[in-house]
mmCIF file of C-alpha atoms in Angstrom:
data_model
loop_
_atom_site.group_PDB
_atom_site.id
_atom_site.type_symbol
_atom_site.label_atom_id
_atom_site.label_comp_id
_atom_site.label_asym_id
_atom_site.label_seq_id
_atom_site.Cartn_x
_atom_site.Cartn_y
_atom_site.Cartn_z
ATOM 1 C CA MET A 1 131.016 46.635 187.167
ATOM 2 C CA ILE A 2 132.026 45.946 190.761
ATOM 3 C CA TRP A 3 135.660 45.108 190.060
ATOM 4 C CA GLN A 4 136.258 48.416 188.261
ATOM 5 C CA ASP A 5 135.449 50.274 191.485
ATOM 6 C CA TYR A 6 138.390 48.673 193.291
ATOM 7 C CA LEU A 7 141.100 47.868 190.743
ATOM 8 C CA LYS A 8 143.696 50.289 189.416
ATOM 9 C CA PRO A 9 144.749 49.269 185.879
ATOM 10 C CA VAL A 10 148.359 48.435 185.085
ATOM 11 C CA GLU A 11 150.297 51.353 183.577
ATOM 12 C CA LEU A 12 152.521 49.491 181.154
ATOM 13 C CA GLU A 13 154.633 52.478 180.176
ATOM 14 C CA LYS A 14 155.634 53.063 183.815
ATOM 15 C CA LEU A 15 156.450 49.400 184.301
ATOM 16 C CA PHE A 16 158.352 49.069 181.010
ATOM 17 C CA PRO A 17 159.364 52.497 179.672
ATOM 18 C CA LYS A 18 159.736 52.504 175.872
ATOM 19 C CA ARG A 19 159.608 48.722 175.524
ATOM 20 C CA GLU A 20 157.901 46.862 172.719
ATOM 21 C CA PHE A 21 156.557 43.359 173.361
ATOM 22 C CA ALA A 22 156.458 40.484 170.898
ATOM 23 C CA PRO A 23 152.985 39.556 169.549
ATOM 24 C CA HIS A 24 152.785 36.306 171.560
ATOM 25 C CA SER A 25 154.058 37.770 174.814
ATOM 26 C CA MET A 26 152.043 37.561 178.016
ATOM 27 C CA ALA A 27 151.854 41.370 178.045
ATOM 28 C CA HIS A 28 149.646 41.322 174.947
ATOM 29 C CA LEU A 29 147.643 38.352 176.189
ATOM 30 C CA LEU A 30 146.919 39.819 179.623
ATOM 31 C CA LEU A 31 146.363 43.478 178.778
ATOM 32 C CA ASP A 32 144.450 43.236 175.514
ATOM 33 C CA PHE A 33 141.008 42.580 176.994
ATOM 34 C CA ASN A 34 137.497 43.970 176.771
ATOM 35 C CA ALA A 35 136.428 45.269 180.195
ATOM 36 C CA GLU A 36 132.758 45.123 179.246
ATOM 37 C CA GLU A 37 132.999 41.380 178.577
ATOM 38 C CA ILE A 38 135.158 40.443 181.562
ATOM 39 C CA ALA A 39 132.444 38.181 183.012
ATOM 40 C CA GLU A 40 132.921 35.955 179.963
ATOM 41 C CA TYR A 41 136.665 35.443 180.537
ATOM 42 C CA ASP A 42 138.208 32.261 181.931
ATOM 43 C CA LEU A 43 140.825 33.754 184.249
ATOM 44 C CA VAL A 44 141.599 37.170 185.705
ATOM 45 C CA LEU A 45 144.756 38.249 187.489
ATOM 46 C CA PHE A 46 145.093 41.023 190.039
ATOM 47 C CA ASP A 47 147.414 41.847 192.905
ATOM 48 C CA VAL A 48 146.631 43.282 196.329
ATOM 49 C CA LYS A 49 148.992 45.932 197.635
ATOM 50 C CA GLU A 50 148.513 45.021 201.286
ATOM 51 C CA ASP A 51 150.938 43.678 203.902
ATOM 52 C CA ARG A 52 150.028 45.593 207.067
ATOM 53 C CA ALA A 53 148.840 42.397 208.786
ATOM 54 C CA SER A 54 151.996 40.500 207.822
ATOM 55 C CA SER A 55 155.411 39.826 209.377
ATOM 56 C CA ASN A 56 156.777 40.001 205.828
ATOM 57 C CA ALA A 57 156.717 43.769 205.259
ATOM 58 C CA GLY A 58 157.397 44.535 201.596
ATOM 59 C CA ALA A 59 155.247 41.721 200.186
ATOM 60 C CA ALA A 60 152.676 44.315 199.088
ATOM 61 C CA GLU A 61 154.978 45.148 196.167
ATOM 62 C CA GLY A 62 155.234 41.528 195.015
ATOM 63 C CA GLY A 63 152.572 41.668 192.337
ATOM 64 C CA MET A 64 154.058 44.543 190.384
ATOM 65 C CA LYS A 65 157.566 43.076 190.563
ATOM 66 C CA MET A 66 156.259 39.714 189.355
ATOM 67 C CA ARG A 67 154.744 41.376 186.282
ATOM 68 C CA GLN A 68 158.177 42.567 185.180
ATOM 69 C CA PHE A 69 159.086 38.938 184.543
ATOM 70 C CA LEU A 70 155.682 37.555 183.550
ATOM 71 C CA TYR A 71 154.925 40.034 180.776
ATOM 72 C CA PRO A 72 157.893 39.155 178.512
ATOM 73 C CA TYR A 73 157.153 35.410 178.728
ATOM 74 C CA PHE A 74 155.625 33.762 175.691
ATOM 75 C CA ARG A 75 152.382 31.877 175.356
ATOM 76 C CA GLU A 76 150.836 30.849 172.080
ATOM 77 C CA GLU A 77 147.355 32.300 171.891
ATOM 78 C CA LYS A 78 144.628 29.753 171.154
ATOM 79 C CA ASN A 79 141.418 31.433 172.209
ATOM 80 C CA LEU A 80 142.834 32.183 175.653
ATOM 81 C CA ARG A 81 140.596 34.459 177.697
ATOM 82 C CA VAL A 82 142.870 35.808 180.428
ATOM 83 C CA ALA A 83 143.107 39.386 181.695
ATOM 84 C CA ASP A 84 145.322 41.302 184.117
ATOM 85 C CA LEU A 85 142.941 43.725 185.824
ATOM 86 C CA GLY A 86 145.565 45.566 187.862
ATOM 87 C CA THR A 87 145.930 46.302 191.573
ATOM 88 C CA ILE A 88 143.685 46.607 194.604
ATOM 89 C CA MET A 89 145.243 49.518 196.478
ATOM 90 C CA PRO A 90 145.385 49.478 200.293
ATOM 91 C CA GLY A 91 142.324 50.892 202.036
ATOM 92 C CA ALA A 92 142.325 53.334 204.942
ATOM 93 C CA GLU A 93 142.141 50.275 207.204
ATOM 94 C CA VAL A 94 143.192 46.698 206.457
ATOM 95 C CA SER A 95 139.530 45.719 206.775
ATOM 96 C CA ASP A 96 138.761 48.049 203.859
ATOM 97 C CA THR A 97 141.222 46.121 201.705
ATOM 98 C CA TYR A 98 139.616 42.833 202.751
ATOM 99 C CA PHE A 99 136.229 44.197 201.754
ATOM 100 C CA ALA A 100 137.490 45.166 198.299
ATOM 101 C CA VAL A 101 139.052 41.717 197.775
ATOM 102 C CA GLU A 102 135.880 39.992 198.970
ATOM 103 C CA GLU A 103 133.666 42.028 196.648
ATOM 104 C CA CYS A 104 135.865 41.396 193.604
ATOM 105 C CA VAL A 105 136.266 37.667 194.236
ATOM 106 C CA ASP A 106 132.538 37.323 194.915
ATOM 107 C CA PHE A 107 131.779 38.958 191.549
ATOM 108 C CA PHE A 108 134.119 36.637 189.663
ATOM 109 C CA LEU A 109 132.932 33.485 191.433
ATOM 110 C CA LYS A 110 129.329 34.323 190.590
ATOM 111 C CA ASN A 111 130.292 34.730 186.939
ATOM 112 C CA GLY A 112 132.390 31.559 186.709
ATOM 113 C CA VAL A 113 135.668 33.456 186.283
ATOM 114 C CA ILE A 114 138.729 32.187 188.167
ATOM 115 C CA PRO A 115 140.630 34.918 190.030
ATOM 116 C CA ILE A 116 144.410 34.630 190.382
ATOM 117 C CA VAL A 117 145.182 36.776 193.434
ATOM 118 C CA ILE A 118 148.741 37.937 194.082
ATOM 119 C CA GLY A 119 149.419 39.043 197.673
ATOM 120 C CA GLY A 120 150.352 40.507 200.005
ATOM 121 C CA SER A 121 150.152 37.933 202.714
ATOM 122 C CA GLN A 122 147.931 35.018 203.611
ATOM 123 C CA ASP A 123 145.540 37.008 205.787
ATOM 124 C CA LEU A 124 143.868 37.814 202.439
ATOM 125 C CA ASN A 125 142.609 34.219 202.484
ATOM 126 C CA PHE A 126 139.979 35.310 204.986
ATOM 127 C CA ALA A 127 138.568 37.732 202.414
ATOM 128 C CA LEU A 128 138.553 34.959 199.800
ATOM 129 C CA TYR A 129 136.778 32.650 202.236
ATOM 130 C CA ARG A 130 134.150 35.310 202.956
ATOM 131 C CA ALA A 131 133.507 35.539 199.213
ATOM 132 C CA TYR A 132 132.896 31.780 199.128
ATOM 133 C CA ALA A 133 130.566 32.065 202.126
ATOM 134 C CA LYS A 134 128.318 34.282 200.012
ATOM 135 C CA GLN A 135 127.963 31.397 197.544
ATOM 136 C CA GLU A 136 126.526 29.208 200.341
ATOM 137 C CA GLN A 137 128.536 26.255 199.080
ATOM 138 C CA LEU A 138 130.863 24.020 201.103
ATOM 139 C CA VAL A 139 134.461 24.386 199.978
ATOM 140 C CA ASN A 140 137.857 22.761 200.378
ATOM 141 C CA LEU A 141 140.899 24.935 201.094
ATOM 142 C CA VAL A 142 144.415 23.697 200.319
ATOM 143 C CA SER A 143 147.337 25.650 201.760
ATOM 144 C CA ILE A 144 150.805 25.080 200.318
ATOM 145 C CA ASP A 145 152.971 26.378 203.128
ATOM 146 C CA ALA A 146 155.952 25.444 205.286
ATOM 147 C CA SER A 147 153.766 25.688 208.385
ATOM 148 C CA PHE A 148 150.220 26.166 209.571
ATOM 149 C CA ARG A 149 149.510 28.437 212.490
ATOM 150 C CA LEU A 150 146.342 29.037 214.412
ATOM 151 C CA GLY A 151 147.468 32.115 216.338
ATOM 152 C CA GLU A 152 145.269 34.122 218.697
ATOM 153 C CA SER A 153 141.743 33.934 217.370
ATOM 154 C CA ASP A 154 140.572 36.874 219.525
ATOM 155 C CA GLY A 155 142.842 39.441 217.877
ATOM 156 C CA LYS A 156 142.607 41.178 214.537
ATOM 157 C CA ILE A 157 143.092 39.084 211.415
ATOM 158 C CA ASN A 158 146.724 38.623 210.421
ATOM 159 C CA ALA A 159 148.900 36.221 208.471
ATOM 160 C CA THR A 160 149.368 33.916 211.476
ATOM 161 C CA ASN A 161 145.766 33.563 212.693
ATOM 162 C CA TYR A 162 143.706 33.690 209.489
ATOM 163 C CA LEU A 163 143.095 29.928 209.703
ATOM 164 C CA SER A 164 141.608 30.272 213.195
ATOM 165 C CA LYS A 165 139.342 33.030 211.895
ATOM 166 C CA ILE A 166 138.175 30.764 209.074
ATOM 167 C CA LEU A 167 137.579 27.826 211.423
ATOM 168 C CA LEU A 168 135.506 29.983 213.778
ATOM 169 C CA GLN A 169 133.567 31.859 211.106
ATOM 170 C CA GLN A 170 129.830 31.207 211.231
ATOM 171 C CA PRO A 171 128.037 29.997 209.293
ATOM 172 C CA SER A 172 130.890 27.731 208.251
ATOM 173 C CA VAL A 173 131.313 26.726 204.617
ATOM 174 C CA LEU A 174 134.662 24.977 205.115
ATOM 175 C CA PHE A 175 134.355 21.252 204.470
ATOM 176 C CA ASN A 176 138.042 20.394 204.406
ATOM 177 C CA TYR A 177 141.423 22.017 204.982
ATOM 178 C CA SER A 178 144.645 20.501 203.698
ATOM 179 C CA ASN A 179 148.251 21.549 204.113
ATOM 180 C CA LEU A 180 150.955 20.549 201.662
ATOM 181 C CA GLY A 181 154.619 20.850 202.557
ATOM 182 C CA TYR A 182 154.668 21.564 206.289
ATOM 183 C CA GLN A 183 157.970 21.208 208.127
ATOM 184 C CA SER A 184 157.510 19.597 211.539
ATOM 185 C CA TYR A 185 159.853 21.889 213.482
ATOM 186 C CA LEU A 186 157.789 24.900 212.345
ATOM 187 C CA VAL A 187 154.434 23.521 213.558
ATOM 188 C CA ASP A 188 153.041 23.717 217.091
ATOM 189 C CA PRO A 189 152.037 20.155 218.141
ATOM 190 C CA GLN A 190 148.751 21.528 219.535
ATOM 191 C CA ALA A 191 147.851 22.935 216.113
ATOM 192 C CA PHE A 192 148.749 19.591 214.553
ATOM 193 C CA ASP A 193 146.555 17.690 217.016
ATOM 194 C CA LEU A 194 143.603 20.040 216.523
ATOM 195 C CA LEU A 195 143.625 19.688 212.743
ATOM 196 C CA ASP A 196 144.066 15.942 213.050
ATOM 197 C CA ASP A 197 141.065 15.768 215.414
ATOM 198 C CA LEU A 198 139.030 17.617 212.772
ATOM 199 C CA PHE A 199 140.072 14.964 210.205
ATOM 200 C CA TYR A 200 141.866 17.545 208.067
ATOM 201 C CA ASP A 201 144.742 16.543 205.783
ATOM 202 C CA ILE A 202 148.284 17.561 206.612
ATOM 203 C CA HIS A 203 151.207 16.349 204.505
ATOM 204 C CA ARG A 204 154.880 16.644 205.413
ATOM 205 C CA LEU A 205 157.389 18.131 203.027
ATOM 206 C CA GLY A 206 159.568 15.013 203.060
ATOM 207 C CA THR A 207 156.686 12.741 202.059
ATOM 208 C CA LEU A 208 155.814 14.927 199.081
ATOM 209 C CA LYS A 209 159.405 15.378 197.943
ATOM 210 C CA SER A 210 159.794 11.606 197.813
ATOM 211 C CA ASP A 211 157.063 11.593 195.144
ATOM 212 C CA LEU A 212 155.351 14.868 194.243
ATOM 213 C CA ARG A 213 152.515 12.974 192.575
ATOM 214 C CA PHE A 214 151.051 12.359 196.048
ATOM 215 C CA ALA A 215 150.118 16.064 196.106
ATOM 216 C CA GLU A 216 147.989 15.841 192.968
ATOM 217 C CA PRO A 217 144.818 14.234 194.447
ATOM 218 C CA VAL A 218 144.918 16.686 197.371
ATOM 219 C CA ILE A 219 145.133 19.636 194.993
ATOM 220 C CA ARG A 220 142.458 18.095 192.746
ATOM 221 C CA ASN A 221 140.073 18.198 195.703
ATOM 222 C CA ALA A 222 140.539 21.949 196.288
ATOM 223 C CA ASP A 223 138.050 24.711 195.579
ATOM 224 C CA PHE A 224 140.624 27.346 196.380
ATOM 225 C CA ILE A 225 144.343 27.249 197.047
ATOM 226 C CA SER A 226 146.668 29.408 199.094
ATOM 227 C CA PHE A 227 150.266 29.135 197.871
ATOM 228 C CA SER A 228 152.843 30.816 200.102
ATOM 229 C CA MET A 229 156.332 31.414 198.733
ATOM 230 C CA SER A 230 157.557 30.392 202.210
ATOM 231 C CA ALA A 231 156.910 26.793 201.110
ATOM 232 C CA ILE A 232 159.832 27.091 198.693
ATOM 233 C CA ALA A 233 163.437 26.569 199.808
ATOM 234 C CA GLN A 234 165.603 29.671 200.227
ATOM 235 C CA PRO A 235 168.055 28.827 197.400
ATOM 236 C CA PHE A 236 165.144 28.887 194.934
ATOM 237 C CA SER A 237 163.173 31.772 196.428
ATOM 238 C CA PRO A 238 165.059 34.106 198.788
ATOM 239 C CA GLY A 239 162.419 36.857 198.631
ATOM 240 C CA ASN A 240 160.649 36.199 201.921
ATOM 241 C CA SER A 241 161.297 37.266 205.515
ATOM 242 C CA ASN A 242 160.254 33.816 206.768
ATOM 243 C CA VAL A 243 162.077 31.656 204.247
ATOM 244 C CA SER A 244 163.589 28.303 205.282
ATOM 245 C CA PRO A 245 166.653 26.447 203.944
ATOM 246 C CA ASN A 246 164.302 23.559 203.213
ATOM 247 C CA GLY A 247 161.232 23.468 201.040
ATOM 248 C CA PHE A 248 160.073 22.759 197.513
ATOM 249 C CA THR A 249 162.387 23.431 194.602
ATOM 250 C CA GLY A 250 161.458 25.911 191.916
ATOM 251 C CA GLU A 251 160.569 23.098 189.534
ATOM 252 C CA GLU A 252 158.363 21.427 192.154
ATOM 253 C CA ALA A 253 156.587 24.722 192.860
ATOM 254 C CA CYS A 254 155.778 25.096 189.163
ATOM 255 C CA GLN A 255 154.498 21.515 189.028
ATOM 256 C CA LEU A 256 152.208 22.165 192.008
ATOM 257 C CA ALA A 257 150.906 25.311 190.307
ATOM 258 C CA ARG A 258 150.215 23.289 187.171
ATOM 259 C CA TYR A 259 148.362 20.641 189.211
ATOM 260 C CA ALA A 260 146.226 23.497 190.535
ATOM 261 C CA GLY A 261 145.451 24.763 187.058
ATOM 262 C CA ILE A 262 144.414 21.302 185.838
ATOM 263 C CA ASN A 263 141.991 20.854 188.765
ATOM 264 C CA ASP A 264 138.451 21.035 187.352
ATOM 265 C CA LYS A 265 137.001 22.059 190.742
ATOM 266 C CA LEU A 266 139.367 24.933 191.480
ATOM 267 C CA SER A 267 137.732 28.350 191.253
ATOM 268 C CA CYS A 268 140.290 30.642 192.938
ATOM 269 C CA ILE A 269 144.004 30.680 193.790
ATOM 270 C CA GLY A 270 146.164 33.061 195.802
ATOM 271 C CA PHE A 271 149.944 33.390 195.623
ATOM 272 C CA TYR A 272 151.437 35.146 198.642
ATOM 273 C CA ASP A 273 154.540 36.336 200.483
ATOM 274 C CA MET A 274 156.864 37.257 197.602
ATOM 275 C CA ASN A 275 158.878 40.143 199.043
ATOM 276 C CA PRO A 276 160.961 42.121 196.502
ATOM 277 C CA SER A 277 162.874 43.883 199.281
ATOM 278 C CA ARG A 278 164.308 40.502 200.316
ATOM 279 C CA ASP A 279 164.789 39.115 196.825
ATOM 280 C CA VAL A 280 168.145 38.359 195.176
ATOM 281 C CA ASN A 281 168.533 39.116 191.475
ATOM 282 C CA GLY A 282 164.770 38.873 191.089
ATOM 283 C CA MET A 283 164.831 35.088 191.656
ATOM 284 C CA SER A 284 161.603 34.938 193.685
ATOM 285 C CA ALA A 285 159.802 37.311 191.331
ATOM 286 C CA GLN A 286 160.852 35.201 188.340
ATOM 287 C CA LEU A 287 159.756 32.004 190.033
ATOM 288 C CA LEU A 288 156.375 33.479 190.976
ATOM 289 C CA ALA A 289 155.895 34.616 187.372
ATOM 290 C CA GLN A 290 156.671 31.094 186.175
ATOM 291 C CA MET A 291 154.245 29.600 188.704
ATOM 292 C CA VAL A 292 151.486 31.879 187.410
ATOM 293 C CA TRP A 293 152.413 30.904 183.830
ATOM 294 C CA TYR A 294 152.185 27.198 184.706
ATOM 295 C CA PHE A 295 148.862 27.693 186.461
ATOM 296 C CA ILE A 296 147.422 29.313 183.324
ATOM 297 C CA ASP A 297 148.930 26.567 181.179
ATOM 298 C CA GLY A 298 147.395 23.933 183.451
ATOM 299 C CA TYR A 299 143.969 25.542 183.226
ATOM 300 C CA TYR A 300 143.953 25.157 179.455
ATOM 301 C CA GLN A 301 144.891 21.474 179.836
ATOM 302 C CA ARG A 302 141.816 20.655 181.933
ATOM 303 C CA LYS A 303 140.157 17.354 181.025
ATOM 304 C CA LYS A 304 136.752 18.213 182.521
ATOM 305 C CA ASP A 305 136.412 14.643 183.708
ATOM 306 C CA PHE A 306 135.246 15.085 187.283
ATOM 307 C CA PRO A 307 132.719 12.212 187.649
ATOM 308 C CA ALA A 308 129.944 14.283 189.182
ATOM 309 C CA CYS A 309 126.811 12.570 187.861
ATOM 310 C CA ASN A 310 127.240 10.343 184.842
ATOM 311 C CA LYS A 311 129.845 7.677 185.583
ATOM 312 C CA LYS A 312 128.974 5.210 182.817
ATOM 313 C CA ASP A 313 132.079 6.070 180.772
ATOM 314 C CA TYR A 314 134.424 5.459 183.710
ATOM 315 C CA LEU A 315 136.180 2.248 184.634
ATOM 316 C CA LYS A 316 134.613 1.050 187.870
ATOM 317 C CA TYR A 317 136.395 -1.078 190.468
ATOM 318 C CA THR A 318 134.601 -2.402 193.546
ATOM 319 C CA VAL A 319 136.783 -3.614 196.418
ATOM 320 C CA ALA A 320 135.371 -5.627 199.316
ATOM 321 C CA ILE A 321 137.095 -4.916 202.627
ATOM 322 C CA ASP A 322 136.930 -6.733 205.958
ATOM 323 C CA GLU A 323 135.144 -9.785 204.611
ATOM 324 C CA ALA A 324 132.689 -7.702 202.567
ATOM 325 C CA LYS A 325 131.537 -5.630 205.551
ATOM 326 C CA GLN A 326 132.631 -2.539 203.635
ATOM 327 C CA GLU A 327 132.783 -1.913 199.889
ATOM 328 C CA LEU A 328 134.885 0.808 198.313
ATOM 329 C CA VAL A 329 133.969 1.879 194.800
ATOM 330 C CA PHE A 330 136.745 3.380 192.683
ATOM 331 C CA TYR A 331 136.427 5.146 189.324
ATOM 332 C CA LYS A 332 139.161 5.685 186.779
ATOM 333 C CA SER A 333 138.865 8.307 184.058
ATOM 334 C CA PRO A 334 139.579 7.044 180.512
ATOM 335 C CA LYS A 335 140.527 10.617 179.563
ATOM 336 C CA SER A 336 143.264 11.234 182.108
ATOM 337 C CA ASP A 337 143.821 7.929 183.982
ATOM 338 C CA ARG A 338 143.019 9.787 187.199
ATOM 339 C CA TRP A 339 141.256 8.025 190.072
ATOM 340 C CA TRP A 340 138.356 8.817 192.413
ATOM 341 C CA VAL A 341 136.794 6.838 195.243
ATOM 342 C CA GLU A 342 133.159 7.218 196.233
ATOM 343 C CA VAL A 343 132.298 8.059 199.835
ATOM 344 C CA PRO A 344 128.824 6.743 200.752
ATOM 345 C CA TYR A 345 126.419 9.159 202.343
ATOM 346 C CA HIS A 346 122.797 8.161 202.806
ATOM 347 C CA SER A 347 121.015 11.198 204.126
ATOM 348 C CA ASN A 348 118.501 13.887 203.306
ATOM 349 C CA PHE A 349 121.478 16.242 203.230
ATOM 350 C CA ARG A 350 123.220 14.358 200.424
ATOM 351 C CA LYS A 351 122.797 17.247 197.994
ATOM 352 C CA LYS A 352 124.695 19.533 200.376
ATOM 353 C CA TYR A 353 127.732 17.228 200.292
ATOM 354 C CA GLU A 354 127.372 15.973 196.720
ATOM 355 C CA ARG A 355 130.531 17.672 195.429
ATOM 356 C CA HIS A 356 132.585 16.003 198.175
ATOM 357 C CA LEU A 357 131.349 12.433 197.782
ATOM 358 C CA MET A 358 133.613 11.708 194.794
ATOM 359 C CA LEU A 359 136.995 11.917 196.460
ATOM 360 C CA PRO A 360 140.123 12.324 194.288
ATOM 361 C CA CYS A 361 142.652 9.598 194.977
ATOM 362 C CA ASN A 362 145.423 7.690 193.209
ATOM 363 C CA TYR A 363 146.295 4.166 192.186
ATOM 364 C CA GLU A 364 148.101 3.649 195.488
ATOM 365 C CA ASP A 365 144.802 4.146 197.339
ATOM 366 C CA TYR A 366 143.262 1.424 195.201
ATOM 367 C CA GLN A 367 146.202 -0.854 196.000
ATOM 368 C CA THR A 368 145.743 -0.120 199.722
ATOM 369 C CA ALA A 369 142.105 -1.177 199.473
ATOM 370 C CA MET A 370 143.114 -4.342 197.635
ATOM 371 C CA GLU A 371 145.284 -5.174 200.652
ATOM 372 C CA ASN A 372 142.165 -5.028 202.854
ATOM 373 C CA GLU A 373 142.980 -1.609 204.306
ATOM 374 C CA ILE A 374 140.896 1.554 204.134
ATOM 375 C CA PRO A 375 142.803 4.458 202.546
ATOM 376 C CA GLU A 376 143.383 7.292 205.029
ATOM 377 C CA ARG A 377 141.890 9.996 202.799
ATOM 378 C CA TRP A 378 138.648 7.982 202.465
ATOM 379 C CA PHE A 379 138.463 7.379 206.214
ATOM 380 C CA LYS A 380 138.900 11.076 207.074
ATOM 381 C CA THR A 381 136.230 12.183 204.628
ATOM 382 C CA PHE A 382 133.849 9.504 205.893
ATOM 383 C CA GLN A 383 134.410 10.673 209.485
ATOM 384 C CA LYS A 384 133.686 14.296 208.555
ATOM 385 C CA LEU A 385 130.432 13.244 206.933
ATOM 386 C CA LYS A 386 129.417 11.347 210.063
#
């Protein structure tokens, strides 16, 4: 199999010399797998020992350090199909590492297996995006990060310009980009204006901390997620060269990871920038392990209620706006009480955009429509479709 050519298995005895694990520990769950049947698993975990394109040197060791805390955690086994496949070692060139990541993620996407990628740094997102490009399917990327940088698009790929590389990649399969948790003083106004002109979604840290539930519809719309530990405040996660005093708390980070796991659309997630050389008492490594645990827990709480085709079992609400010149059609799931709003698109290319025409939203968006205003998330999606 392709992944076996690139991944070095975890050597448990080196990681935990002479240690026995309880029957329901994550160590047993993650390492007791059948390699020949891996395409039938739900989730696979692997880390990438690469940080040469990062300003956070040391992050390449984050995956192995995280395992030291994840493996002893408990999880009751109820037909869970999750495997830790090990480590992608650095190639002779950074581009060789990207190629290995791309090949592995492409294999898992084709087989309906969700990869949990532990970086390294966010430049690995370009390799993940290239894997999606092979699927020839438009995707939504959500980045949970304290900033978003475009960098110099002419140079080699690195952690500060990967987004520019994705935006310029042709053919493009990026339908939408969203940022959660940016801090204004860390963002170049020109980058902000460019993303706003492209009708992408950018959400300030303060807005989300006032009510974290506002992040859920954004995450529910993601095909893949990039979660940087730099989005978390320094007191909760000191293990990062670019950490800020402000950011999400540890509890909020775990909630965001759980939102990601619950998302029926999500098919890949990357956790990046945990640097053991900067960590204090293993706090960042522990938090990352807990975030991975909550993501797995969220996956097995999925409701599978994305209203793709058959909407007859959903509660339907039609709202007339601007004296009936525009109608917004909302759907509410009886399984989860989650909301979607339909974005009209009458075109021969409807099939191409079909997955993006049912837009995740919340009750507040419905209330906005009832007040004769068009919700911002609906407007931006409608503009992109135009």
